[in-house]
Coordinates of C-alpha atoms in Angstrom, one line a residue:
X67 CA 0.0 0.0 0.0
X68 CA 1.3 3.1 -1.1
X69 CA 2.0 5.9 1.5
X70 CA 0.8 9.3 0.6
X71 CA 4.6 10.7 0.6
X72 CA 4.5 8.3 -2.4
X73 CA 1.0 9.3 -3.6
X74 CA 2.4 12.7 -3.4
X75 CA 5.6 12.5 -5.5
X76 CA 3.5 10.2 -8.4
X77 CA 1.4 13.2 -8.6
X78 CA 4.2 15.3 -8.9
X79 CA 5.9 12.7 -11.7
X80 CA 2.4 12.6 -13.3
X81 CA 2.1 16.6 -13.9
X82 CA 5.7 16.9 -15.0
X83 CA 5.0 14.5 -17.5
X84 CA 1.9 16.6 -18.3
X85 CA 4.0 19.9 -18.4
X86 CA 6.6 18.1 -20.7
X87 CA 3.9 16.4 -22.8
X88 CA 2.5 20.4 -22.9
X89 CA 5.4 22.1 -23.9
X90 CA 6.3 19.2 -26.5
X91 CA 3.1 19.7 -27.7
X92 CA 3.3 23.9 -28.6
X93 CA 6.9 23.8 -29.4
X94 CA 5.9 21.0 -31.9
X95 CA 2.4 23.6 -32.8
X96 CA 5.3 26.7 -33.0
X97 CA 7.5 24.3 -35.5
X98 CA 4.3 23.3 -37.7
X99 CA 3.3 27.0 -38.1
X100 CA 7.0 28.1 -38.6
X101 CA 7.4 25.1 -41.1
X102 CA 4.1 25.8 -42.9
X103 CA 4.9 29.3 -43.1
X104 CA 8.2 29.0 -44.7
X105 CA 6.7 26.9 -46.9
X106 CA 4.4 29.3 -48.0
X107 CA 7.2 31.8 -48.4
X108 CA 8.6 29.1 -50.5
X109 CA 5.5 28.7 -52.6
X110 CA 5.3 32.6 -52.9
X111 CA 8.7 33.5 -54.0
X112 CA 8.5 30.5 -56.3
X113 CA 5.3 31.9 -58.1
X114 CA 6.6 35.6 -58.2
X115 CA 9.9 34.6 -59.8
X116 CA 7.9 32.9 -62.6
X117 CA 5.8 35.8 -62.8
X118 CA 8.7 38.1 -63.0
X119 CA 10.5 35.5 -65.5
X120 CA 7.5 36.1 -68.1
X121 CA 7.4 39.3 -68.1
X122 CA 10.9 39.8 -68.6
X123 CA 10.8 37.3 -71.6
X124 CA 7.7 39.2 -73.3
X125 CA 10.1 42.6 -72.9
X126 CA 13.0 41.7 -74.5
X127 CA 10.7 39.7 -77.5
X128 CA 9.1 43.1 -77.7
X129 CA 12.6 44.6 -78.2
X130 CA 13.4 42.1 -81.1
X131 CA 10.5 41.9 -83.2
X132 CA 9.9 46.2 -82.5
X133 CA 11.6 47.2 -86.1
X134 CA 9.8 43.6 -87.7
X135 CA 6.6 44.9 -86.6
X136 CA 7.4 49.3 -86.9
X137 CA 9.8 49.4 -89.3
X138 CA 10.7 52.7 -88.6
X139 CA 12.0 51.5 -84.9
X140 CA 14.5 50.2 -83.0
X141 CA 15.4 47.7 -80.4
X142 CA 13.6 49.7 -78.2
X143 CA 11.7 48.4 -74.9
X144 CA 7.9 49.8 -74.0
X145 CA 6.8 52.4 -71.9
X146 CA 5.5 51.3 -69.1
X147 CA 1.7 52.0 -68.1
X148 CA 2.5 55.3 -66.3
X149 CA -1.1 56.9 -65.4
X150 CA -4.6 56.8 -65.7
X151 CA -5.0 60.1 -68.0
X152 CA -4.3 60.6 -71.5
X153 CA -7.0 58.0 -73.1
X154 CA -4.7 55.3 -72.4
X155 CA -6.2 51.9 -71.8
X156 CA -5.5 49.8 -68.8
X157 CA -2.0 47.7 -69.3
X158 CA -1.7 50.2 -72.5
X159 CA 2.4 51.4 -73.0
X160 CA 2.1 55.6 -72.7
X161 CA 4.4 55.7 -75.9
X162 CA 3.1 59.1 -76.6
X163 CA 3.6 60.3 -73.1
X164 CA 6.7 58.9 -71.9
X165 CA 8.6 61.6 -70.5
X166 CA 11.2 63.8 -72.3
X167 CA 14.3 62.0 -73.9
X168 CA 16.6 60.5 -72.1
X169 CA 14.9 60.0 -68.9
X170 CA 14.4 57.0 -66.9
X171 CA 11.0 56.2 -66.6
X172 CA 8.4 53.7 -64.1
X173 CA 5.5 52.9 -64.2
X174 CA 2.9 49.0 -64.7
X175 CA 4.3 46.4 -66.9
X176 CA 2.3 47.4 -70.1
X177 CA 0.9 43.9 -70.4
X178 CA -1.8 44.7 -73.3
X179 CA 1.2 46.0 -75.1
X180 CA 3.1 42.8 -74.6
X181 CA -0.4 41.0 -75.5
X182 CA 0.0 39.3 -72.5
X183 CA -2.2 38.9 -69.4
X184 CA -2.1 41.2 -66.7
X185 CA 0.4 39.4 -64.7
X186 CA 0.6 39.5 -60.5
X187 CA 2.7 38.7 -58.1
X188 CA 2.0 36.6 -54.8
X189 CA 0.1 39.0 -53.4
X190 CA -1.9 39.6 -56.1
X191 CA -0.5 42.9 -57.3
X192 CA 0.3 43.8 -61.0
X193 CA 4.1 44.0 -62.0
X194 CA 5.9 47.1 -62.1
X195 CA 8.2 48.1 -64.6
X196 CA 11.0 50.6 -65.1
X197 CA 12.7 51.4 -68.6
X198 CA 15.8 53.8 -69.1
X199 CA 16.0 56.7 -71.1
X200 CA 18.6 55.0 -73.7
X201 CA 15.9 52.6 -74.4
X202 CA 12.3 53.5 -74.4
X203 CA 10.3 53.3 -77.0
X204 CA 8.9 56.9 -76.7
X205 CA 7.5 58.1 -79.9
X206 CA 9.1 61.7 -80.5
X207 CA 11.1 61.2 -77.4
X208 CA 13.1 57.6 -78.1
X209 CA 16.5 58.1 -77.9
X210 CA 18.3 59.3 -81.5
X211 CA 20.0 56.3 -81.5
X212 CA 19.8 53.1 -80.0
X213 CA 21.5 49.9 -80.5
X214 CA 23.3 46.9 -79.3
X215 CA 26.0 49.4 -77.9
X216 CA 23.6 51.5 -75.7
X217 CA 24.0 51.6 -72.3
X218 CA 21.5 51.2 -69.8
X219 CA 21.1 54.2 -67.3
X220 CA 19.9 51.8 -64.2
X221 CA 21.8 49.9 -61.3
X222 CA 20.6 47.9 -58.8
X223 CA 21.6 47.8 -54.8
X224 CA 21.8 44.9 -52.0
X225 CA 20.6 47.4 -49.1
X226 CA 21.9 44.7 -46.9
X227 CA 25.2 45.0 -47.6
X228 CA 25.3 48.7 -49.2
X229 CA 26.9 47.3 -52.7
X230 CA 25.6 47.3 -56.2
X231 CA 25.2 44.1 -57.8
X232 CA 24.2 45.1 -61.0
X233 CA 25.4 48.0 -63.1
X234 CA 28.7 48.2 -61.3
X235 CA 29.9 47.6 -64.9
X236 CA 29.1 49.8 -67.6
X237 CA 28.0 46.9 -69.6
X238 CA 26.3 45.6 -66.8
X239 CA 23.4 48.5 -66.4
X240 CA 19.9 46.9 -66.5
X241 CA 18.3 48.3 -69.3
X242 CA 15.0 47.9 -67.8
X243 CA 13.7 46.2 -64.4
X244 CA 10.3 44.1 -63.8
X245 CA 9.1 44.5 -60.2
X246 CA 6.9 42.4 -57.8
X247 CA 5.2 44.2 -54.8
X248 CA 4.6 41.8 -53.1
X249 CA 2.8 42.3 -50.2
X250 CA 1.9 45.8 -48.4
X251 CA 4.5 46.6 -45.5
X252 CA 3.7 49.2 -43.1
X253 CA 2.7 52.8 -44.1
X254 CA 1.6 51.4 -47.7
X255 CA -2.3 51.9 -48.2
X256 CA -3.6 50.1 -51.5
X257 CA -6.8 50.6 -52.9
X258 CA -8.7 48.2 -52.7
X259 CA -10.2 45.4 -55.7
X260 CA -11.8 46.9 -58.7
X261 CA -13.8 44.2 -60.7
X262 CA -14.0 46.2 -63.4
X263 CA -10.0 46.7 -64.2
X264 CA -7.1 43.9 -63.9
X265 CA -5.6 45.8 -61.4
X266 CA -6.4 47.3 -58.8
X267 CA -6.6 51.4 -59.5
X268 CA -4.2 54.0 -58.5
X269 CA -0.6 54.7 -59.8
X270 CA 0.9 55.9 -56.8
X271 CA 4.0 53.6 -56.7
X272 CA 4.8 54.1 -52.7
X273 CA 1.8 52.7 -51.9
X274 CA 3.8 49.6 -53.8
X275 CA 7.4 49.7 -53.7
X276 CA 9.7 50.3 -51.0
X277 CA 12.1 52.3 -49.7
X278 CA 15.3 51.9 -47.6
X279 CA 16.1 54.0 -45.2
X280 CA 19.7 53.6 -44.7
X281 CA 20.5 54.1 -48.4
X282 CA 17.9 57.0 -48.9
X283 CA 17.0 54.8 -51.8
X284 CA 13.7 54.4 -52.5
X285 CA 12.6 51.9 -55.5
X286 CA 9.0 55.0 -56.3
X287 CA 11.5 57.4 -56.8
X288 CA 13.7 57.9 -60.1
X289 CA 15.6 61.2 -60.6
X290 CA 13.5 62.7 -63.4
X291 CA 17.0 64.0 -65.6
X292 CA 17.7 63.0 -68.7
X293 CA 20.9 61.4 -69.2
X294 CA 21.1 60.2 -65.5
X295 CA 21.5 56.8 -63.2
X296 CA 19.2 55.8 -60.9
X297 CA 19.3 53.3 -58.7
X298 CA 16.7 50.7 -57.5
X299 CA 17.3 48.7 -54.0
X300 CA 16.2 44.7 -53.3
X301 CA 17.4 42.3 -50.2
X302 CA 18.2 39.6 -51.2
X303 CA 17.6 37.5 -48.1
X304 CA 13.9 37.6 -45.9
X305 CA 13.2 41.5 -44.9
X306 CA 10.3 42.5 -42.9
X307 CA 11.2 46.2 -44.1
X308 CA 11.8 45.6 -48.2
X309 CA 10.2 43.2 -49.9
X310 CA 10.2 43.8 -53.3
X311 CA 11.2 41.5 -55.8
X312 CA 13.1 43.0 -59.2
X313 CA 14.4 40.8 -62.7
X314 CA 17.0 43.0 -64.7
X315 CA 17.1 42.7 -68.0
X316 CA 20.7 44.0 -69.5
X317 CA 21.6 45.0 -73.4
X318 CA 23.3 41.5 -73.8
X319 CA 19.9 39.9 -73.1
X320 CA 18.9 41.6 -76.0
X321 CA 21.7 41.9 -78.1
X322 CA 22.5 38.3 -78.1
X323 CA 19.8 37.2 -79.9
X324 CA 19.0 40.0 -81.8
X325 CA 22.9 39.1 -83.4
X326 CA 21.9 35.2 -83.7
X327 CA 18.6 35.8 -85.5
X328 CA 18.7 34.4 -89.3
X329 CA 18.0 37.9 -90.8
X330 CA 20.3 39.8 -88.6
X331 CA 23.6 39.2 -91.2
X332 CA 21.6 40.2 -94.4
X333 CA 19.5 43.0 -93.1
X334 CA 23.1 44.8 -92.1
X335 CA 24.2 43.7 -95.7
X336 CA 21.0 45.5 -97.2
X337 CA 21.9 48.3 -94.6
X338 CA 25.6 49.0 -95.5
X339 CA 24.1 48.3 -99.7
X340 CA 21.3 51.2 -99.4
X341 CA 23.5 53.6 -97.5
X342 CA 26.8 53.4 -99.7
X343 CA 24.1 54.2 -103.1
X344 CA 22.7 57.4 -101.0
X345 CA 26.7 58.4 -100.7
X346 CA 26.9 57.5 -104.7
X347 CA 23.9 59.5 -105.5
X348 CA 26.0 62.5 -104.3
X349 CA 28.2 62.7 -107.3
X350 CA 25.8 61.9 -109.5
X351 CA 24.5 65.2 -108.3
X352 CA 27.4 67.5 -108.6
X353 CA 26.8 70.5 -111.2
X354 CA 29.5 69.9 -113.2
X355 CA 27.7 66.8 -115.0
X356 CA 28.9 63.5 -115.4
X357 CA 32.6 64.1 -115.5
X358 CA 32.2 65.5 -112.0
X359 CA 31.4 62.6 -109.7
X360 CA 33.5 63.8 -106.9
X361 CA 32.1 62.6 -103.1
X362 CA 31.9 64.3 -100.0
X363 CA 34.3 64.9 -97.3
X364 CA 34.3 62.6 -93.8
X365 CA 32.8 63.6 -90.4
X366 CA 35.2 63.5 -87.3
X367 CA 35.7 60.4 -85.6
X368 CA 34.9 61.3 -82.2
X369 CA 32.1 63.4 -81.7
X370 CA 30.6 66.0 -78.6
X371 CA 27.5 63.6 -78.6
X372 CA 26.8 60.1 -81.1
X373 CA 22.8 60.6 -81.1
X374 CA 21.6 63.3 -82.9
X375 CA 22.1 63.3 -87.2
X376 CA 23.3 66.9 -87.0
X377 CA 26.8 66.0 -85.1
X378 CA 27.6 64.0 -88.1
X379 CA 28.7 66.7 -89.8
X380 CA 31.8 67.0 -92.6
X381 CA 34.5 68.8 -92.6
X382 CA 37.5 69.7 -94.8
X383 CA 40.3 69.0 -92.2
X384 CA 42.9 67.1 -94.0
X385 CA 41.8 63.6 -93.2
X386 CA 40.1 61.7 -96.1
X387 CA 38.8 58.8 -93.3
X388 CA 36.6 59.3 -90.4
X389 CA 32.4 58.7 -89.6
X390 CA 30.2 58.7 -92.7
X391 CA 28.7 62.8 -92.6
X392 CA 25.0 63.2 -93.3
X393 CA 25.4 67.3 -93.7
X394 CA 28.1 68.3 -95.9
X395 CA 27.8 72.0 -96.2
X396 CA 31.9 72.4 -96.0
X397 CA 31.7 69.7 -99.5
X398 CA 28.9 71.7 -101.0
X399 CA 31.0 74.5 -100.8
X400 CA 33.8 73.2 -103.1
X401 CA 31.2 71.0 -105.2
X402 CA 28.6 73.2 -106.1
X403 CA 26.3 70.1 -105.0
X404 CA 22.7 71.1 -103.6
X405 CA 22.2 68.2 -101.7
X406 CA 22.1 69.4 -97.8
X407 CA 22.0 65.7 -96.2
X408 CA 23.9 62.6 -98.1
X409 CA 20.8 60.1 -95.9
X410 CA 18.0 62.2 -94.8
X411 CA 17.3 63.9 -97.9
X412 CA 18.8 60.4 -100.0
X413 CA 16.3 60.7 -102.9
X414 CA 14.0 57.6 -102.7
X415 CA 13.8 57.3 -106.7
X416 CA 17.2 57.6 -107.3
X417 CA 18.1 55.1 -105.0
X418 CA 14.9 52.2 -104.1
X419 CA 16.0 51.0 -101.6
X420 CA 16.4 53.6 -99.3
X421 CA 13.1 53.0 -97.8
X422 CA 12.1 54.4 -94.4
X423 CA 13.1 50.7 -93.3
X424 CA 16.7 51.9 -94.2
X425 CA 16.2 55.2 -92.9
X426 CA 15.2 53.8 -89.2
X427 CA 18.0 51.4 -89.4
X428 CA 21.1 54.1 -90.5
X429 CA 19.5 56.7 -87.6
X430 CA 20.1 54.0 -84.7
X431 CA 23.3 52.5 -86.1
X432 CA 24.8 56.0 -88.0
X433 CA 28.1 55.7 -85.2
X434 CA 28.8 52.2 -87.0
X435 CA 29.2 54.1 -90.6
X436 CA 32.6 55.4 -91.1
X437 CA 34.3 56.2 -94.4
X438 CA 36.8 56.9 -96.0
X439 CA 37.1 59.0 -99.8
X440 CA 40.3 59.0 -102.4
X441 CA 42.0 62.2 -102.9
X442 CA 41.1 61.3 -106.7
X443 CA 37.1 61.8 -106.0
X444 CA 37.3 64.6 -103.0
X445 CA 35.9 67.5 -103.1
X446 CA 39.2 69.2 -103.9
X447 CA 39.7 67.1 -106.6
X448 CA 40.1 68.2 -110.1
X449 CA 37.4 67.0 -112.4
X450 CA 37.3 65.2 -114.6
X451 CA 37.8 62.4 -111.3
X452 CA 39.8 59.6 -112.2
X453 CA 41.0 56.8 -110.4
X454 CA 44.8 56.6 -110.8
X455 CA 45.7 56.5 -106.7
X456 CA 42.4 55.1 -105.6
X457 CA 41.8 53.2 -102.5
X458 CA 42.3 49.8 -102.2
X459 CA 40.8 46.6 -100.3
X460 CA 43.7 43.7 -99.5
X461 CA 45.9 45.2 -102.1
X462 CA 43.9 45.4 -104.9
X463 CA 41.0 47.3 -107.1
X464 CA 40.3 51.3 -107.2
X465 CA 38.4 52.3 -105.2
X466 CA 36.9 56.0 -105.2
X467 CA 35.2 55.7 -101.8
X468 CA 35.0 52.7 -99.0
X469 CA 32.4 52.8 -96.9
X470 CA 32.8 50.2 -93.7
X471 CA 30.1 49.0 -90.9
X472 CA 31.8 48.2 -87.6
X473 CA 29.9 45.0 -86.4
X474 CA 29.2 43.7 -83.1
X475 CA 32.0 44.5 -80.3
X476 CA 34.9 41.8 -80.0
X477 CA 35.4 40.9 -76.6
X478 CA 38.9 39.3 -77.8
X479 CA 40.0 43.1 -78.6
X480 CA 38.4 44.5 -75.4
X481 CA 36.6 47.0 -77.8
X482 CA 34.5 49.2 -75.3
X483 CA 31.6 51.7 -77.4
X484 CA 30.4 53.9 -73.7
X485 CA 30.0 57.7 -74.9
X486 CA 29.4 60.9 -72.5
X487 CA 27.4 62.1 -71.3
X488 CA 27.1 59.2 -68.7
X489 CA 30.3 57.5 -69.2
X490 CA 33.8 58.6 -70.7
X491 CA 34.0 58.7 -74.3
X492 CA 35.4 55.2 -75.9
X493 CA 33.6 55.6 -79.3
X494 CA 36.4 58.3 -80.7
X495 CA 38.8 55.3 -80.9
X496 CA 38.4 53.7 -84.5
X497 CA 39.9 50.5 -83.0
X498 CA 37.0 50.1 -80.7
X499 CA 34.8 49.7 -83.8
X500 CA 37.6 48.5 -86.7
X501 CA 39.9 46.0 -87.0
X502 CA 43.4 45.4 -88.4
X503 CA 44.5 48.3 -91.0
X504 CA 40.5 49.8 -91.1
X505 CA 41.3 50.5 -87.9
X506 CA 45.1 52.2 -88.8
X507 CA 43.4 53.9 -91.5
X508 CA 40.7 56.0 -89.6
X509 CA 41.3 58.9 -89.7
X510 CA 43.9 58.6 -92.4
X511 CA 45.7 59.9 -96.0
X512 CA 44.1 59.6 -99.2
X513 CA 45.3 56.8 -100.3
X514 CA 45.4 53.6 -98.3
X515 CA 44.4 49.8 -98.2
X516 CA 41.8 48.7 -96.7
X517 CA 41.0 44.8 -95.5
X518 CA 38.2 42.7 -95.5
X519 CA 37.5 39.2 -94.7
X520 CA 35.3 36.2 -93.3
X521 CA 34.0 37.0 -89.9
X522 CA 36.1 36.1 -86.7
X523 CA 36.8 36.4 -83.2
X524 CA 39.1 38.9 -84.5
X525 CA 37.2 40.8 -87.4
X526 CA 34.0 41.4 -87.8
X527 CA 33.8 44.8 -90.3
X528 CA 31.6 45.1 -94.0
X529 CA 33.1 47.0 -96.1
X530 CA 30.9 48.4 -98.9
X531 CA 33.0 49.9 -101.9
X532 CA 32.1 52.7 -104.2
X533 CA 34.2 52.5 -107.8
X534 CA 35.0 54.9 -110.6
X535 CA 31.6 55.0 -112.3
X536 CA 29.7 55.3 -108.1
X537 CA 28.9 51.7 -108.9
X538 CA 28.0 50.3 -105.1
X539 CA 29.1 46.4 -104.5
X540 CA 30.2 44.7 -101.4
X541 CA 34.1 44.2 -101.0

């Protein structure tokens, strides 16, 4: 028979077991919540990169079918969906009001544009979308030149560590960036759901993107400035203060496989063709009749800015090689020739195939043209011109003008195409555009040989050549 000393101590066993059993119990309840909840996280993240990773596919196949479907454009990525005024549909790109040119603009992914659905984060909160200056398509305000060697004007910072991870490098700056909400954190009131709109109404961005406040950075806010960076934040890890979720998409994204499309190599060809018979059609315009058939003078080979047509401009300073001109005023003068622009005013019936196609094209690759004229078909030259001391491509022919197309940049040449007035000025270096002696060459003498070749890691130029009688051919 038990005692009740022993009574009392199998009490005392019996509720410690309870308490154990009891604690057991909620820190097993605290790991199932916990477990469950990362989980969800999990499941959240999982869905919102997805998200993120289709919108930034439908961008950059808007940016490489853009001139297939407008001929008349570039590259170029959307504007985002930046208000609700202006007649603009919901998810609609505000092409026509877009901001002045060069500035960075944000705004929703324009997913009718993309003719995609209106695509949401975990939270249920349509993407947001940021474009630079270099690269929206803006109508009247797209940049005066955009190609595969335009720079983005965006980086991108780990708050948690205070160090950018993308755009340290100038070939590095996102181009654009796709952002996911996510859900509200404190201070952000959204309105609420709209049944009669995809997402929900109202374009103020802080009620949607965060802000850091050690950085002062704060993901609503761009600068405004044309020609500027601005900087977006993200944490990488779990952050109860930022939770915004951001996919980058860089020039090479776009460049890559706008270069390995099937039409890339014979559209360029077509390019280089159309431009070198608007260059032609200059000395068949000279006054002095078909004897005269003299061409224009070069432009310089480094310029104050690359984008607009009217810095391509000639000039007779002793070099007979530099960047193809489109106003040669200072030739006109010695030529008696009445044509103002050798490509914007190219005369469409002379020369058919300098569509507005072409005229798209040369405007957003123009700092790719340079050229080079014999002193025997100058505009100082004596007429009748003659070829006696023309140029000449790998040693042979006469040549009265050579007109070459700097390809893609070779990475095996470290050839670097950044321009002011962001970054220093690279582009006024013919070697970061030519190769072997076209690279010599620019700016050069009046006579000199030229090269031209198969495609490698180590050349890549087109040389187009112009002969005696302004007959245009390939060389």
């Amino acid at each position: 028979m038990k005692t009740s000393k022993t009574l009392r101590g199998d009490q005392r066993g019996a509720a410690l077991i309870l308490m154990m059993l009891a604690v057991i119990v909620a820190t097993s309840t605290v790991l199932l919540v916990n477990l469950n909840g990362d989980d969800l996280r999990t499941r959240q993240l999982s869905e919102t990169r997805a998200v993120l990773a289709l919108a930034r596919e439908s961008l950059v196949e808007y940016a490489l079918v853009n001139p297939d479907v407008n001929p008349t454009r570039a590259h170029s990525l959307p504007c985002p969906d930046i208000d609700e005024t202006g007649g603009f549909a919901d998810g609609e790109a505000h092409t026509s009001a877009c901001g002045a040119p060069g500035v960075t603009v944000i705004g929703r992914l324009p997913w009718r544009t993309l003719g995609i659905p209106a695509l949401k984060d975990s939270a249920s909160a349509c993407l947001w979308y940021v474009v630079s200056g270099s690269y929206k398509d803006a109508a009247a305000n797209t940049s005066a030149l955009v190609n595969s060697d335009s720079n983005g004007q965006l980086q991108l910072l780990d708050i948690e560590t205070g160090l950018i991870i993308e755009g340290n490098v100038v070939a590095d700056r996102p181009v654009a960036m796709v952002i996911a909400a996510m859900r509200p954190l404190a201070g952000q009131s959204r309105p609420g759901f709209d049944a009669s709109r995809q997402c929900t109404p109202g374009v103020n961005a802080a009620a949607y993107l965060d802000a850091d406040s050690t950085s002062g950075i704060s993901n609503a806010l761009l600068s405004g400035s044309a020609d500027s960076l601005d900087v977006l934040g993200i944490a990488p890890g779990t952050n109860s203060f930022h939770n915004d979720r951001i996919a980058t998409i860089l020039r090479s994204d776009i460049e890559r496989r706008a270069v390995a499309r099937p039409a890339r190599v014979a559209q360029i060809r077509e390019l280089g063709l159309a431009v070198a018979a608007c260059v032609a059609n200059y000395g068949n315009n000279n006054p002095g009749g078909v004897n005269d058939e003299r061409l224009p003078w070069p432009a310089m080979v480094g310029l104050s800015d690359y984008r607009p047509e009217n810095a391509y401009d000639d000039g007779n300073t002793g070099f007979y090689s530099g960047r193809l001109a489109d106003i040669v005023d200072d030739s006109n003068s010695a030529t008696g020739n009445a044509v103002a622009r050798i490509l914007s005013d190219c005369d469409a019936i002379a020369v058919p195939q300098w569509t507005a196609q072409m005229d798209a094209a040369w405007r957003n690759w123009k700092d790719h043209f340079f050229y080079a004229v014999s002193d025997a078909f100058s505009p100082a030259a004596t007429v009748p011109t003659s070829c006696g001391s023309c140029l000449t491509v790998n040693g042979s022919g006469q040549y009265a003008a050579i007109l070459i197309f700097a390809n893609s940049r070779l990475p095996v040449l470290s050839q670097v195409r950044d321009a002011p007035p962001i970054d220093v000025d690279n582009k006024a270096t013919p070697s970061n555009y030519l190769e072997g002696s076209n690279a010599v060459n620019v700016p050069g003498a009046a006579t000199a040989d030229y090269v031209s070749g198969p495609a490698s890691p180590t050349f890549n130029d087109l040389l187009f050549c112009i002969d005696d009688q302004l007959l245009v051919t390939e060389c």
